[in-house]
XYZ file of C-alpha atoms in Angstrom:
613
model
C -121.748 138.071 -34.654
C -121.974 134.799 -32.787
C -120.059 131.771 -32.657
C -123.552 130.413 -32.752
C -125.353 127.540 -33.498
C -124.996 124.555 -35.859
C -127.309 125.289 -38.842
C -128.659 122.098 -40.283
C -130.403 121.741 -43.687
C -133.718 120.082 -44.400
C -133.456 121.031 -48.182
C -131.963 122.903 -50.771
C -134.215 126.067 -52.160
C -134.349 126.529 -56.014
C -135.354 129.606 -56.747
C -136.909 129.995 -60.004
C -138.055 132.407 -62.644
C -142.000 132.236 -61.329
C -141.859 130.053 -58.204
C -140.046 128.332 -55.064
C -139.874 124.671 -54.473
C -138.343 122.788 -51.729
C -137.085 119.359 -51.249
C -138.009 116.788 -48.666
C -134.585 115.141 -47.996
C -130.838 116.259 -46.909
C -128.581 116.012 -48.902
C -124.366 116.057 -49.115
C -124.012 118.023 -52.929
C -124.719 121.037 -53.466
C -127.362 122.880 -55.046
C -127.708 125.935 -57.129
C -130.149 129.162 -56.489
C -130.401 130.328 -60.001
C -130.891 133.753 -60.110
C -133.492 134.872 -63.097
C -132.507 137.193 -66.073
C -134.054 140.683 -65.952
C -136.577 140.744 -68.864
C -139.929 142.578 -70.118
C -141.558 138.730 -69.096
C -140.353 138.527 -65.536
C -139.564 142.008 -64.316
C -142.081 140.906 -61.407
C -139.678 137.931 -60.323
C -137.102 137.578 -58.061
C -133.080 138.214 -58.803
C -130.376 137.139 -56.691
C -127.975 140.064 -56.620
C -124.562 141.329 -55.183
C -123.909 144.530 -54.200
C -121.655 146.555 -56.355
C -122.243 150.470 -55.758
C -125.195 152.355 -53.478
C -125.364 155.846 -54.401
C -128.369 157.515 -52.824
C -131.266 155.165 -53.639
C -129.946 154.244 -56.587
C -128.932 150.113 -56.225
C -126.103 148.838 -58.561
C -125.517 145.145 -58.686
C -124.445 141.797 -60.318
C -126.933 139.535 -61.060
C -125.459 135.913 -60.042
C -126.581 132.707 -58.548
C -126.125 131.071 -54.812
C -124.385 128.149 -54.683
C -125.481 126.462 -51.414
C -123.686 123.063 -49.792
C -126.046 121.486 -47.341
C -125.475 119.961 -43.867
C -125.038 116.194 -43.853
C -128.042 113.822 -42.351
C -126.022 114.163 -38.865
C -126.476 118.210 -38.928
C -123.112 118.461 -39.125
C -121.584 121.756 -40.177
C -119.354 124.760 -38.902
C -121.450 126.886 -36.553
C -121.748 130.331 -36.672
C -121.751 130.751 -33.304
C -120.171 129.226 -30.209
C -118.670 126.092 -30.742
C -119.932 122.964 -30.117
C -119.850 121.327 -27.152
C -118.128 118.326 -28.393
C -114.827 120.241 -29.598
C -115.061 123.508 -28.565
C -113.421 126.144 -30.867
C -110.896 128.098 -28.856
C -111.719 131.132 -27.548
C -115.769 132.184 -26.941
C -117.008 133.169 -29.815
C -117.600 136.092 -31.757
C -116.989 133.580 -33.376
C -120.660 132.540 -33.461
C -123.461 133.460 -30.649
C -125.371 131.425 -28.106
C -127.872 131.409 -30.832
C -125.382 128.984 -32.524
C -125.598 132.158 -34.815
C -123.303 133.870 -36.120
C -119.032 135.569 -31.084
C -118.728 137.045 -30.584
C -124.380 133.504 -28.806
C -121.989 133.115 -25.955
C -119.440 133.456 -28.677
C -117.756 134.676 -31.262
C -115.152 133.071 -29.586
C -117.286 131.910 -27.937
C -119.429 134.145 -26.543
C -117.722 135.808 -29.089
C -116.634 134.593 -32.031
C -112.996 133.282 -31.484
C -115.978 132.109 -28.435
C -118.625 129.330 -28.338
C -119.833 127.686 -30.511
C -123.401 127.425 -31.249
C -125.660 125.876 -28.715
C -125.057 128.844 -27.130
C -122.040 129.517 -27.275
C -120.194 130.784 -30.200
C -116.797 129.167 -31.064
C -113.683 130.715 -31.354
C -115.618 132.846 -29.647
C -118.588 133.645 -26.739
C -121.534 131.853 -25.506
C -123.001 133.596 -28.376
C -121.304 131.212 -30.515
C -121.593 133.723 -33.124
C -118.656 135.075 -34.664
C -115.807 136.891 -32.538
C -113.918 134.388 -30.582
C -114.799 133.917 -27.314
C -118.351 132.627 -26.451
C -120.154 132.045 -29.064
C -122.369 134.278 -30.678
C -126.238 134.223 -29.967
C -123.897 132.386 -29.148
C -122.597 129.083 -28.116
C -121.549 126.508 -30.438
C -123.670 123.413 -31.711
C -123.242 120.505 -29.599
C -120.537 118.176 -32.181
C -117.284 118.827 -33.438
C -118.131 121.884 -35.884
C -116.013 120.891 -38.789
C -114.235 123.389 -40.438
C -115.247 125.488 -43.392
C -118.470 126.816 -44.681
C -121.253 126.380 -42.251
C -123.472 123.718 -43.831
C -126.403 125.001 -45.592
C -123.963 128.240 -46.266
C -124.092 129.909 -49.720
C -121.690 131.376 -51.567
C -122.454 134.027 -54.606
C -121.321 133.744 -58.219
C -121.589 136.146 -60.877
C -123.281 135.650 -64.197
C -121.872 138.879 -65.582
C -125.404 140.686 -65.934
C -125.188 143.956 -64.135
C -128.186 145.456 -63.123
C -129.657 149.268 -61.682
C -132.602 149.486 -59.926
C -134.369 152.137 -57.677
C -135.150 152.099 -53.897
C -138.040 153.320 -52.945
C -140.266 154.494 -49.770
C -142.683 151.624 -50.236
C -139.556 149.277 -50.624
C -140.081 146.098 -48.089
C -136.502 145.268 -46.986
C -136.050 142.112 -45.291
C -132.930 141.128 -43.194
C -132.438 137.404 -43.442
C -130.939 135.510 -40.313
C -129.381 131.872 -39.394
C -133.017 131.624 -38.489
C -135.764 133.679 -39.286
C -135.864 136.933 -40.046
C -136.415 140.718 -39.560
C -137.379 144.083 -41.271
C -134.592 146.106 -42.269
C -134.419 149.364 -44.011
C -131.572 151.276 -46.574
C -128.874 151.274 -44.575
C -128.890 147.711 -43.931
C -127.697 147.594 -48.045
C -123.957 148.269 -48.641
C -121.372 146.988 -51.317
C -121.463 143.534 -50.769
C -124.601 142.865 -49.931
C -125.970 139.425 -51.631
C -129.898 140.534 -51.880
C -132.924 138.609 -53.374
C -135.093 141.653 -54.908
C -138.744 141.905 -56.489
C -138.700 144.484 -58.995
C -141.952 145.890 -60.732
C -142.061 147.456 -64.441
C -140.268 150.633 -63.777
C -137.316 149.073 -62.324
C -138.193 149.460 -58.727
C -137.753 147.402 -56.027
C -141.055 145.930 -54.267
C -138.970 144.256 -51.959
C -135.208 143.178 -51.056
C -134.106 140.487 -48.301
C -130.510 140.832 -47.295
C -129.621 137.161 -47.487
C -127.630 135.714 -44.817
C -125.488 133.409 -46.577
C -124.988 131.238 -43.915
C -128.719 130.811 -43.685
C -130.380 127.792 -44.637
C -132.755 125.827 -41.864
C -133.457 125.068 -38.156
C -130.099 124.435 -36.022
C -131.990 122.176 -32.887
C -134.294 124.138 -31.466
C -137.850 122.877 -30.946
C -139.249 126.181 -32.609
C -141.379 125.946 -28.988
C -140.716 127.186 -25.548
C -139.738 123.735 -24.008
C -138.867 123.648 -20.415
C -138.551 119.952 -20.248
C -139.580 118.708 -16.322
C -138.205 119.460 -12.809
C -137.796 117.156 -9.932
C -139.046 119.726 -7.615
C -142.185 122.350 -8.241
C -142.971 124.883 -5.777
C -145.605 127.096 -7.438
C -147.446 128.546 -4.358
C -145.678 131.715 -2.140
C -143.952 130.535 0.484
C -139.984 130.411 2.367
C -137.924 127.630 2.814
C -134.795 127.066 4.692
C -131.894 124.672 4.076
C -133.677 122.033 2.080
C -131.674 120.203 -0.939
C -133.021 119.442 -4.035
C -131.664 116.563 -6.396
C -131.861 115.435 -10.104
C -130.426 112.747 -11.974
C -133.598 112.660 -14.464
C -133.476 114.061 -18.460
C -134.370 117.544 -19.581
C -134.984 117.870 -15.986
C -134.410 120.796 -13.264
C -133.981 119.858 -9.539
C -135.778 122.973 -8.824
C -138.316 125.105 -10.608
C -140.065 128.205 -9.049
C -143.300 128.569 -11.711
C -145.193 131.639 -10.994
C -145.228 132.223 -7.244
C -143.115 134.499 -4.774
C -140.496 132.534 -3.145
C -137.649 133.310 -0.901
C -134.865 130.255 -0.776
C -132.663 130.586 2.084
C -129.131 128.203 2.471
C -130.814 125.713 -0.293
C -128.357 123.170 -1.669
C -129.194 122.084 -5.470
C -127.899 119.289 -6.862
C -127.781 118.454 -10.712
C -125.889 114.838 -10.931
C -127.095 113.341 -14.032
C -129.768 113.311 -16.868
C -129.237 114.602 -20.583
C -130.391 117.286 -22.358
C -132.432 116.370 -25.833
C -131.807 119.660 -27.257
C -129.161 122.229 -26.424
C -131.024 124.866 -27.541
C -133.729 124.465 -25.826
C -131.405 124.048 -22.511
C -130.013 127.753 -23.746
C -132.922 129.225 -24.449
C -135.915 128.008 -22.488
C -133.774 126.413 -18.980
C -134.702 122.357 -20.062
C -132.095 120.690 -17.540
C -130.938 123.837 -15.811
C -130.016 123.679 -11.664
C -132.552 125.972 -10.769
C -135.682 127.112 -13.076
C -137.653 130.515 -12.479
C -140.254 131.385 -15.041
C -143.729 132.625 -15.587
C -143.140 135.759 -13.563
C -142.256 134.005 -10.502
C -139.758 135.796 -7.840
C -137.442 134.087 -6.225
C -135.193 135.427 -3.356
C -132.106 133.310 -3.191
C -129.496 133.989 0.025
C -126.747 131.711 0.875
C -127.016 128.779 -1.514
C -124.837 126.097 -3.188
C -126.012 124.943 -6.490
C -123.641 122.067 -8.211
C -123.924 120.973 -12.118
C -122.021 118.217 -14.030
C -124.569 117.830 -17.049
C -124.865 119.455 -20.517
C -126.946 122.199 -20.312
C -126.681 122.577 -16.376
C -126.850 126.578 -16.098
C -126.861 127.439 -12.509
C -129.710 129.680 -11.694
C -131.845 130.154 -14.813
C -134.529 133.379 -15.076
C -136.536 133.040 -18.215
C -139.660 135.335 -19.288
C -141.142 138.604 -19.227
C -141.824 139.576 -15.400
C -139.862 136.918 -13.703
C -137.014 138.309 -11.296
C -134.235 136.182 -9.546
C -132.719 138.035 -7.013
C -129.646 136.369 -5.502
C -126.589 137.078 -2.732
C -124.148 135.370 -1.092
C -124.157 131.951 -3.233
C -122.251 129.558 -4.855
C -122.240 127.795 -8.335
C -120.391 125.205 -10.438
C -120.942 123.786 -13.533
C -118.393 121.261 -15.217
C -120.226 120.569 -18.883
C -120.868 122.629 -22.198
C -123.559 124.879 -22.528
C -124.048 125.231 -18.111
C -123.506 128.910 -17.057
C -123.425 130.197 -13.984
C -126.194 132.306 -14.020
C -128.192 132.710 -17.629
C -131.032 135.275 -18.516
C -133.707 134.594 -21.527
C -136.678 135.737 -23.021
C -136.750 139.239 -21.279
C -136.164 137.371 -17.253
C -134.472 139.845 -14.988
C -131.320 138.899 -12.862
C -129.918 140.666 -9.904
C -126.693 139.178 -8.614
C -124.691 140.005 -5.244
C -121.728 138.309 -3.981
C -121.870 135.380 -5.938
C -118.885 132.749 -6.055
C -119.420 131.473 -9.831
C -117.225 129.205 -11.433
C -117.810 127.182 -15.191
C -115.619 124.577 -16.642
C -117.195 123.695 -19.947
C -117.751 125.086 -23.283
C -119.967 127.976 -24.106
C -120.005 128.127 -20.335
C -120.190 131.815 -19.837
C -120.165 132.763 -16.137
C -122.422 135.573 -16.548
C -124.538 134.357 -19.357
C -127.691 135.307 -21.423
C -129.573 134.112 -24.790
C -132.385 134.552 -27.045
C -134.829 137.135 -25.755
C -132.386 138.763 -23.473
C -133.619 140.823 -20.377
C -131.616 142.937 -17.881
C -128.846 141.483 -15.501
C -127.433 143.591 -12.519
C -124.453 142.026 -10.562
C -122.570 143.882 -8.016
C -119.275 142.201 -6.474
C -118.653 138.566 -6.553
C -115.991 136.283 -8.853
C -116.505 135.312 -12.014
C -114.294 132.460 -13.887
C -114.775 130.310 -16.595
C -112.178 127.603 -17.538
C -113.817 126.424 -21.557
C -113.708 128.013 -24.789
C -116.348 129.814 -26.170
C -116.679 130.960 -22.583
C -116.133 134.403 -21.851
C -116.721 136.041 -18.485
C -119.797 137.837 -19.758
C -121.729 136.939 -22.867
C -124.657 139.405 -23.305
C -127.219 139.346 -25.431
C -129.208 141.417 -23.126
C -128.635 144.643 -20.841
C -125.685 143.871 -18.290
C -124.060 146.175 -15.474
C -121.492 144.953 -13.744
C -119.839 146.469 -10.372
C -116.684 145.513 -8.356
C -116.335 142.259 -9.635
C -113.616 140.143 -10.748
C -114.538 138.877 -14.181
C -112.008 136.126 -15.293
C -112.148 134.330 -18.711
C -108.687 131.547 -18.474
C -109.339 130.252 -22.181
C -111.777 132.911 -23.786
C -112.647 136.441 -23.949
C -113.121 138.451 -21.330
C -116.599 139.900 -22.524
C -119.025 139.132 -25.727
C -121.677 141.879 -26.643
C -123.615 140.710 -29.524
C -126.149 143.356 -31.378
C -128.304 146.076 -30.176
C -127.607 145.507 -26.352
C -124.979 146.558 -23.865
C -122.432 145.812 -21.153
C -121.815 148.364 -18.249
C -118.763 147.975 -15.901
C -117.651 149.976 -12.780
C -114.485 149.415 -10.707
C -114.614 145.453 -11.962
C -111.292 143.709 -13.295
C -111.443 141.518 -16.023
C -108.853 139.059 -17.774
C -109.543 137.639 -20.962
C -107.141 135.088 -22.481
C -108.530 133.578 -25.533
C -106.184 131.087 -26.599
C -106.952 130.433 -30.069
C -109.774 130.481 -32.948
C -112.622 128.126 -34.042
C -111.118 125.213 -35.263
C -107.893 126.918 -36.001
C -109.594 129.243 -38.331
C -106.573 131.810 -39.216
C -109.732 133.796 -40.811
C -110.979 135.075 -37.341
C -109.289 137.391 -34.705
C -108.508 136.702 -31.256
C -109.192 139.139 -28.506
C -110.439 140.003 -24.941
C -113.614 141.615 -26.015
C -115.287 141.477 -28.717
C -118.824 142.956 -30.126
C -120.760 141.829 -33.260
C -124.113 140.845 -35.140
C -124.188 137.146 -35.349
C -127.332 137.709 -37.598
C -128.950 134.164 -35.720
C -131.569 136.024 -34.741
C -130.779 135.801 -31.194
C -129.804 139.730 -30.481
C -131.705 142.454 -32.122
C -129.979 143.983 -35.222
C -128.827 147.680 -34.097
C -126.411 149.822 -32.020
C -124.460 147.486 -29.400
C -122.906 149.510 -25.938
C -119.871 148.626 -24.025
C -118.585 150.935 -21.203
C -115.909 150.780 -18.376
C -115.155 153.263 -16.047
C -112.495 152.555 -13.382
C -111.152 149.439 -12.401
C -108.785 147.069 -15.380
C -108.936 145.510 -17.931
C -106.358 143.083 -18.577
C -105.955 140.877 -22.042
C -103.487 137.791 -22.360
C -103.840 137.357 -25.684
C -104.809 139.220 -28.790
C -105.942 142.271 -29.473
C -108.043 144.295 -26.777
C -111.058 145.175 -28.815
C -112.198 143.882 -31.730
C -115.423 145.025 -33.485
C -117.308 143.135 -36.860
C -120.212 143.290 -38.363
C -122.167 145.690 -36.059
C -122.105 149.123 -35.256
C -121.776 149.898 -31.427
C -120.418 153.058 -29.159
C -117.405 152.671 -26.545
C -117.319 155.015 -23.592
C -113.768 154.208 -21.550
C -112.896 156.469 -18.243
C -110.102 156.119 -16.014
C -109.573 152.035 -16.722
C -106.136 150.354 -16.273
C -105.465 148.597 -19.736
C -102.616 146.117 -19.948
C -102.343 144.600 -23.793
C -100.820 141.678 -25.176
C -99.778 142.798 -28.676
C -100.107 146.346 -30.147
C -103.215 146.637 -31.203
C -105.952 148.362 -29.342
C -108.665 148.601 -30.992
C -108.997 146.648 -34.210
C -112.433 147.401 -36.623
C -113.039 145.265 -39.844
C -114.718 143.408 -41.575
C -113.948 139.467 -41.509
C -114.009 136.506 -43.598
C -113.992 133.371 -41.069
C -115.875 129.929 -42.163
C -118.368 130.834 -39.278
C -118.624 134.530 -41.093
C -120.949 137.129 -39.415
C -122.654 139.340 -41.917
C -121.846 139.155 -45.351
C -118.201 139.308 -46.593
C -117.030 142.483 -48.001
C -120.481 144.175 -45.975
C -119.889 143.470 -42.817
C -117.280 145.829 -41.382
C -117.825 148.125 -38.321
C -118.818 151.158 -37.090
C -117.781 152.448 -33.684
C -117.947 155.422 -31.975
C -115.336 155.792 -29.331
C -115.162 158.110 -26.392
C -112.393 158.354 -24.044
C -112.510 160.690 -21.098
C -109.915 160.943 -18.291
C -108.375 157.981 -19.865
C -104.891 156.528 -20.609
C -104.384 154.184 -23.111
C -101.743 153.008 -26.035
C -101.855 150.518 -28.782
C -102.764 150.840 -32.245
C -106.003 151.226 -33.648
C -107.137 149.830 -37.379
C -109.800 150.572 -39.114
C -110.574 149.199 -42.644
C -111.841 150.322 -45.621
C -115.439 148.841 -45.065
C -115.618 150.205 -41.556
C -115.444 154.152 -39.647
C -114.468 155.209 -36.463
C -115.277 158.632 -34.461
C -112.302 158.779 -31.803
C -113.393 161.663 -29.178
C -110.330 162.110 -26.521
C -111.071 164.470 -23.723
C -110.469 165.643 -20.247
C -107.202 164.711 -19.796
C -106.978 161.585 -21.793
C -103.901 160.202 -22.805
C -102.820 158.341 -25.719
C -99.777 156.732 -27.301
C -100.536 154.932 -30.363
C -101.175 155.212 -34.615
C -103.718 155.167 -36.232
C -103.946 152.833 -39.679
C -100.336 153.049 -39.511
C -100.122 151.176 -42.588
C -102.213 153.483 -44.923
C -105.711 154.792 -45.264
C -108.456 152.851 -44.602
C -112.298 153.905 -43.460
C -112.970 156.859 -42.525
C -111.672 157.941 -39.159
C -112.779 160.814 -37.164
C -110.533 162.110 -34.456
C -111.172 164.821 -32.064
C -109.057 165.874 -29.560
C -109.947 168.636 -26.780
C -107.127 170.904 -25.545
C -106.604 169.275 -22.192
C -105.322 165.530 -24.179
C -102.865 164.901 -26.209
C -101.515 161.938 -28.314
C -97.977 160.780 -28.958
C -97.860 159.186 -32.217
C -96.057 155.652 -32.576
C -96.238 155.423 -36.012
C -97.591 157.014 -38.689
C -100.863 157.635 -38.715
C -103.500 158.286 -41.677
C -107.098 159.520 -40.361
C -110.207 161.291 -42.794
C -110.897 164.389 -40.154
C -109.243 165.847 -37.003
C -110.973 168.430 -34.776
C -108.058 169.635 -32.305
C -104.725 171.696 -32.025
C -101.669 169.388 -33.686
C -99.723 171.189 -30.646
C -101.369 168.579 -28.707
C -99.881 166.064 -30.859
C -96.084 164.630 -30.098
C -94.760 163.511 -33.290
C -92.231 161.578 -32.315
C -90.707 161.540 -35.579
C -93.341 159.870 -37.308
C -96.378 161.852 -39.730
C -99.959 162.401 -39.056
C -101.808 162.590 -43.277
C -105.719 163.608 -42.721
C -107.625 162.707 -45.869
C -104.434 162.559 -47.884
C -102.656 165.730 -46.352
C -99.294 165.358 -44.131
C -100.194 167.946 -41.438
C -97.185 166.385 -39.069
């Protein structure tokens, strides 16, 4: 669910009844993926197919075509992740993903969507520039103005009225198509909705199904290569150093790389003036034009330094790979440009953060930031701002935990989790204040935190994890939570929550032009724990998502629940030392609890159907 990357076009596919050709030029029209007719002759072919009822393993479906508009020469086109870091969408992405896929690569919204736009950043969303406002999802948005609309090289399904059944299958190959590449799936990853390309053989079985992504389509930037660009200054042999500065003015070029050795930096000054990236993916992904470089399973000690950006690209302190560890206290960073975290965490690089004074002022600019590949970040105390869109506090694409830190987001989400990873907080306080959507989308939601899939291929398809115990969490704008395209499990204990509307948790589906997951598919499902905790707001849930609400120990809450009618299926249980005071009707599927804990307040709670207050 990033605000992610730009996705750019090479050529249209044609999918026919015996073969797949591809064109050599862009091109501004659009083209059709004509589905083939189900036949004696070609049950062996591929069928483009929507979704229209899974009971067991039994597939329903229409049998349509894809209509797909591709990206202009210039690569132009709505990200689906953070926004780009020409106009940055408002709010990290979800929204898109720092991938430029999909919240929100630093996005949706940025890191978030409603976050960055791609490039990192997702628009309207995270760094993840994927979906959900804030940065963007995988994140952060593509470096132009993302124009508004479907994301170039996006498809759109239309029916020829041919309905077909077919049979899934243990030896069934499922495929899960993302804004690049893609990944092996399995059953569940099929729901009403789905657009799927299936093989079938002579006994109406399916050989294999790829769950398109219909925003897929070709390459957004990236070199398809780990590219790391140059660096001013190499030290690749063990050894200290003490209050030495380190300059660069020069392109796709660090002032500082550590490459494979053991090195302890004390009171270093870095000092990133000038010099352009070629490729802001590569800058996201791989650290070409970063402050400070640390890869190849190099460790670098860091204690007391200052390290200053003003160029695209210019992340702070950048760990990228497998093995290599950046441990670092007591510094300070600024970046002013797009796409230049504080500190950012690739390709499995570990990051352990004390004290740090971090502030960002571009787009998909996440203060605490990671990409493609992920790998595990540990800060404890320090201040966090950022000052773009598409720039939350946190964008995570990897494993994060946070403690006693301020975590401040002044035109984005707070905090972007995008797919199967998680974000940890104890005793921090965070402010999100998104202040609008990509490009004025009034499709996507605007929040302080947001989680989703981006599907960029930036964050693992699977169960995403956000916790919070102590400390506050404060939103400006929007709703508190928001949750698309992605299941993931909440865990909330003893946190001070101050809202800006009345909605607390909201779980659906969405439709933006950046669109994570495919429409009518792509809802959420979120398990939700509250212990020891106090909280109001509404929560909604619609009819493509589910929610299991677990209050306990003492937890307090003063909200409805879908006050508006039924939607998914909502699980409440509610242990005899909590209770709930209803605010407006509420309609839930199950409840597991004594009603006496329940203040009606003169409104009615109706589980599955049934008024029981």
């Amino acid at each position: 669910m990033k605000w992610k990357k730009l996705v750019t076009l090479g050529c249209v596919v044609v999918m026919t009844v015996s073969s797949v050709t591809a064109c050599g030029s862009n091109t501004t029209e659009n083209q059709t993926v004509e589905a083939t007719e189900q036949s004696e002759e070609n049950q062996s072919d591929s069928v483009i197919v929507q979704v229209t009822a899974v009971e067991g393993d039994q597939i329903t479906a229409d049998v349509g075509t894809l209509t797909t508009a591709s990206a202009d020469a210039s690569g132009n086109g709505a990200p689906g992740g953070e926004a780009p870091s020409g106009e940055a969408p408002s709010g990290e992405a979800p929204g898109g993903d720092d991938s430029g896929n999909g919240a929100p690569g630093e996005a949706p919204s940025g890191e978030a969507p409603g976050g960055e736009a791609p490039s990192g950043e997702a628009p309207g969303g995270d760094d993840s520039g994927n979906g959900a406002p804030g940065e963007a999802p995988s994140g952060e948005a593509p470096s132009g103005d993302a124009p508004g609309g479907q994301m170039p090289g996006g498809s759109s399904f239309e029916a020829s009225g041919e309905s077909i059944t077919f049979t899934l299958t243990d030896d069934t190959a499922i495929t899960l198509e993302y804004l690049q590449g893609s990944d092996e799936g399995n059953a569940d990853d099929i729901a009403v909705g789905s657009v799927l390309e299936v093989v079938l053989d002579e006994d109406n079985q399916a050989v294999s199904v790829t769950v398109r992504n219909l925003n897929a389509g070709g390459g957004f930037g990236g070199s398809g290569e780990v590219t790391n660009g140059t660096s001013a200054n190499t030290i690749t042999e063990d050894t200290e150093v003490d209050s030495e500065t380190y300059t660069s003015t020069g392109d796709d070029e660090n002032a500082l790389r550590v490459d494979g050795a053991t090195v302890t930096l004390k009171d270093i000054t870095i000092e990133k003036t000038a010099g352009s990236s070629s490729n802001t993916e590569d800058g996201d992904f791989y650290g070409l034009n970063a402050g400070l470089l640390v890869l190849n399973s190099a460790t670098a000690t860091i204690t007391g330094a200052t390290v200053n950006t003003s160029v695209t690209n210019g992340n702070g302190v950048f760990s990228y790979g497998e093995g290599t560890v950046v441990n670092i206290s007591d510094s300070t960073i600024r970046t002013t440009e797009n796409n230049s975290g504080g500190i950012q965490t690739t390709g499995g690089g570990t990051m352990n953060a004390a004290n740090l004074d971090v502030e960002t002022q571009g787009n998909s600019a996440a203060a605490i930031r990671s990409d493609r590949g992920g790998g595990t970040v540990k800060v404890d105390g320090g201040s966090y701002v950022t000052n773009g869109t598409g720039s939350p506090a946190i964008y995570c694409t990897a494993d994060i935990s946070v403690s006693d830190a301020t975590l401040t987001a002044n035109a984005s989400e707070g905090v972007v989790v995008e797919g199967k990873n998680s974000v940890a907080l104890t005793d921090c306080e965070v402010t999100g204040n998104m202040s609008n959507t990509y490009n004025g989308d009034s499709d996507e939601n605007i929040h302080c935190i947001m989680i989703y899939q981006s599907m960029s291929g930036d964050a693992d398809v699977g169960e995403a994890t956000f916790s919070a115990e102590g400390g506050s969490i404060t939103a400006k704008t929007g709703d508190m939570f928001y949750i698309t395209n992605t299941d993931c499990e909440i865990t909330l204990k003893d946190v001070a929550f101050t809202l800006a509307n009345d909605v607390f948790l909201r779980v659906e589906g969405n439709s933006s032009s950046r669109g994570w997951g495919t429409e009518g598919a792509n809802g959420g499902d979120v398990t939700l724990t509250a212990d020891s905790q106090e909280f109001t707001g509404n929560i909604l849930v619609d009819e493509i998502s589910s929610m299991a609400l677990t209050m306990k120990n003492g937890t307090s809450y003063e909200g409805a629940i879908n006050p508006d009618g039924d939607g998914g299926t909502v699980d409440v249980t509610l242990d005899d030392n909590s209770t709930w005071t209803l605010t407006g009707d509420s309609y839930i599927t199950s409840f597991d609890g004594d009603t006496s804990n329940i203040t009606a307040n003169g409104y009615h709670l109706y589980v599955n159907g049934e008024q029981v207050l």
